[in-house]
Amino acid sequence: MKRESFESLTQFEAEIGYSFKNLSLLQEARIQASNKKTAFFGDAVLDFIVSEFLFKNYTELEQGQLTNLKSHLVCDEKLEKIVKKNGWDDYLIIEKGITGKSKKMNSTFLEAVVGAIYLDGGLQETEKFVCRFIMSRREADKSLKSLVSPKVKLYEFCQQHYSGFRPESFLVSEEGPPHDKTFVMGYLLPKDITGLKTDITGEGEGKTKSDAETKAAEKINHRLVRIGLMDKE
């Protein structure tokens, strides 16, 4: 192994907080042309670690909610941000002729690093790395908050600010044949409840009433944010 390459690897080891017994595993993870197999394995390991963490710490969530939260935590965009934030993209070796490092390249690189740590040190060491750099309770809570549906967010806002008031959706219109209807649903926060000079309304259109309600709640939430009543997240 060339000295320059060895120095680069040891520096990378220091940054990720793990010393490899077999440095060739880390070197392979760095090479974009050959790290996809290790990344495939690392993706499965990461999926297991995150799934176990969410299963143990978010017992109140349903299966679908857990799946959405996990996907949000380990999506390509999130993994690339971690790579860029730590400057690890400098360690990724790309093929000649390729200009720039894409989001997919960086996320695959991080998955390959996860796989390499597991192959070299086992599950416990991999969990330490994942919990230090990729996922924490704070990060999961933040992601969960961003995944809360607009309808739930509206209900929670009203419970906190207007005790006893629960916003109810109403049908504005429906069009189309029975097999292909389009619904427009609405929400209303009356001025006598909010104390404002005018009512706050929001309408949304969808192929189901539920989808239309979601869009209506999203619009009314945006209006609440604009006038400073609801925090922007």
XYZ file of C-alpha atoms in Angstrom, residues 31-221:
191
model
C -13.235 3.122 -4.143
C -16.415 4.067 -5.998
C -15.767 1.542 -8.762
C -15.721 -1.444 -6.405
C -17.579 -0.540 -3.202
C -21.100 -1.410 -4.295
C -21.031 -4.976 -2.982
C -19.851 -3.838 0.450
C -22.446 -1.051 0.314
C -25.167 -3.623 -0.400
C -24.178 -5.462 2.758
C -23.773 -2.231 4.732
C -27.243 -1.100 3.707
C -28.705 -4.300 5.213
C -26.691 -3.864 8.428
C -27.742 -0.228 8.724
C -31.346 -1.203 8.109
C -31.184 -3.753 10.941
C -29.532 -1.387 13.438
C -31.968 1.439 12.757
C -34.975 -0.911 12.750
C -33.983 -2.383 16.116
C -33.433 1.078 17.595
C -36.821 2.343 16.429
C -38.606 -0.847 17.512
C -37.227 -0.534 21.055
C -37.574 3.237 21.455
C -40.824 4.035 19.637
C -43.202 1.357 20.876
C -46.199 3.632 20.364
C -45.729 3.787 16.583
C -47.480 1.500 14.113
C -45.593 -0.564 11.530
C -46.227 1.927 8.730
C -45.017 4.835 10.856
C -41.864 2.955 11.806
C -41.193 2.174 8.146
C -41.606 5.815 7.121
C -39.374 7.004 9.949
C -36.650 4.489 9.113
C -36.757 5.438 5.428
C -36.439 9.094 6.351
C -33.436 8.466 8.586
C -31.379 6.421 6.100
C -32.417 7.864 2.725
C -29.714 8.842 0.220
C -30.202 12.532 0.960
C -29.626 12.052 4.707
C -26.568 9.841 4.202
C -25.036 12.264 1.724
C -25.509 15.148 4.179
C -23.587 13.186 6.807
C -20.738 12.543 4.367
C -20.604 16.191 3.281
C -20.948 17.551 6.816
C -17.930 15.566 7.985
C -15.900 16.170 4.830
C -15.635 12.448 4.157
C -16.307 12.899 0.447
C -12.620 13.875 0.215
C -11.778 10.237 0.950
C -13.989 8.818 -1.796
C -11.948 7.724 -4.815
C -13.961 7.995 -8.051
C -13.270 6.566 -11.480
C -11.242 8.554 -13.970
C -13.368 10.605 -16.320
C -16.114 11.210 -13.762
C -16.465 14.810 -12.694
C -17.960 15.463 -9.294
C -19.395 13.163 -6.659
C -23.129 12.580 -6.815
C -25.547 12.154 -3.933
C -25.788 8.426 -4.718
C -22.001 8.021 -4.763
C -21.695 9.606 -1.324
C -24.566 7.659 0.212
C -23.205 4.393 -1.249
C -19.794 5.292 0.175
C -21.237 5.659 3.686
C -23.145 2.377 3.380
C -19.883 0.722 2.300
C -18.111 2.136 5.366
C -20.849 0.670 7.576
C -20.417 -2.688 5.865
C -16.632 -2.544 6.224
C -16.814 -1.785 9.956
C -19.201 -4.705 10.484
C -16.992 -7.114 8.528
C -13.941 -5.987 10.483
C -15.303 -5.464 13.990
C -18.793 -6.909 14.241
C -22.183 -5.550 15.260
C -21.234 -3.739 18.461
C -18.591 -1.566 16.800
C -20.944 -0.855 13.902
C -23.699 0.225 16.288
C -21.273 2.657 17.944
C -20.481 4.228 14.567
C -24.121 4.389 13.472
C -25.295 5.914 16.763
C -22.471 8.455 16.724
C -22.780 9.685 13.155
C -25.985 8.475 11.493
C -28.771 8.093 14.020
C -29.564 9.280 17.527
C -32.714 9.672 19.602
C -32.578 13.403 18.957
C -32.306 12.910 15.192
C -35.105 10.343 15.225
C -37.359 12.668 17.233
C -36.627 15.481 14.790
C -37.433 13.277 11.796
C -40.592 11.964 13.437
C -41.801 15.504 14.034
C -41.316 16.357 10.361
C -43.289 13.260 9.349
C -46.356 14.112 11.446
C -49.315 14.480 9.082
C -50.727 17.991 8.545
C -54.054 16.850 10.033
C -52.433 15.658 13.255
C -50.354 18.822 13.409
C -53.495 20.962 13.069
C -55.337 18.975 15.763
C -52.393 19.245 18.165
C -52.097 22.982 17.549
C -55.775 23.536 18.322
C -55.578 21.404 21.473
C -52.658 23.468 22.721
C -54.037 26.906 21.852
C -57.839 26.598 21.774
C -58.874 24.281 24.597
C -61.946 22.219 23.776
C -61.927 23.060 20.060
C -61.360 20.251 17.554
C -61.257 21.256 13.895
C -63.608 19.190 11.745
C -63.263 18.832 7.987
C -66.206 19.558 5.721
C -67.014 18.656 2.133
C -66.797 21.638 -0.206
C -67.574 19.794 -3.425
C -67.269 16.498 -5.269
C -67.232 15.920 -8.992
C -66.909 13.059 -11.439
C -68.417 9.571 -11.877
C -68.587 7.187 -8.895
C -65.409 5.342 -9.956
C -63.358 8.513 -10.499
C -64.462 11.236 -8.118
C -62.533 14.342 -7.141
C -63.188 15.791 -3.699
C -62.562 19.240 -2.268
C -62.437 19.295 1.530
C -61.994 22.215 3.881
C -61.087 23.205 7.429
C -62.209 26.317 9.301
C -60.845 28.037 12.386
C -63.594 30.532 13.352
C -62.555 34.021 14.418
C -64.545 33.681 17.647
C -62.239 30.766 18.553
C -58.921 32.294 17.452
C -59.674 35.858 18.515
C -58.610 37.143 15.097
C -60.556 39.563 12.912
C -61.327 36.962 10.250
C -61.799 33.208 9.967
C -58.829 31.095 8.871
C -59.748 28.616 6.157
C -57.991 26.046 4.027
C -59.218 23.884 1.151
C -57.625 20.930 -0.603
C -58.414 18.715 -3.574
C -57.820 14.978 -3.891
C -59.069 11.718 -5.317
C -60.098 10.632 -1.820
C -61.575 12.645 1.026
C -58.577 11.778 3.184
C -56.083 13.132 0.629
C -58.144 16.275 0.208
C -58.295 16.736 3.991
C -54.515 16.404 4.231
C -54.004 19.130 1.610
C -56.589 21.361 3.290
C -54.896 20.961 6.667
C -51.519 21.680 5.067
C -52.826 24.945 3.622
C -54.355 26.116 6.878
C -51.128 25.227 8.704
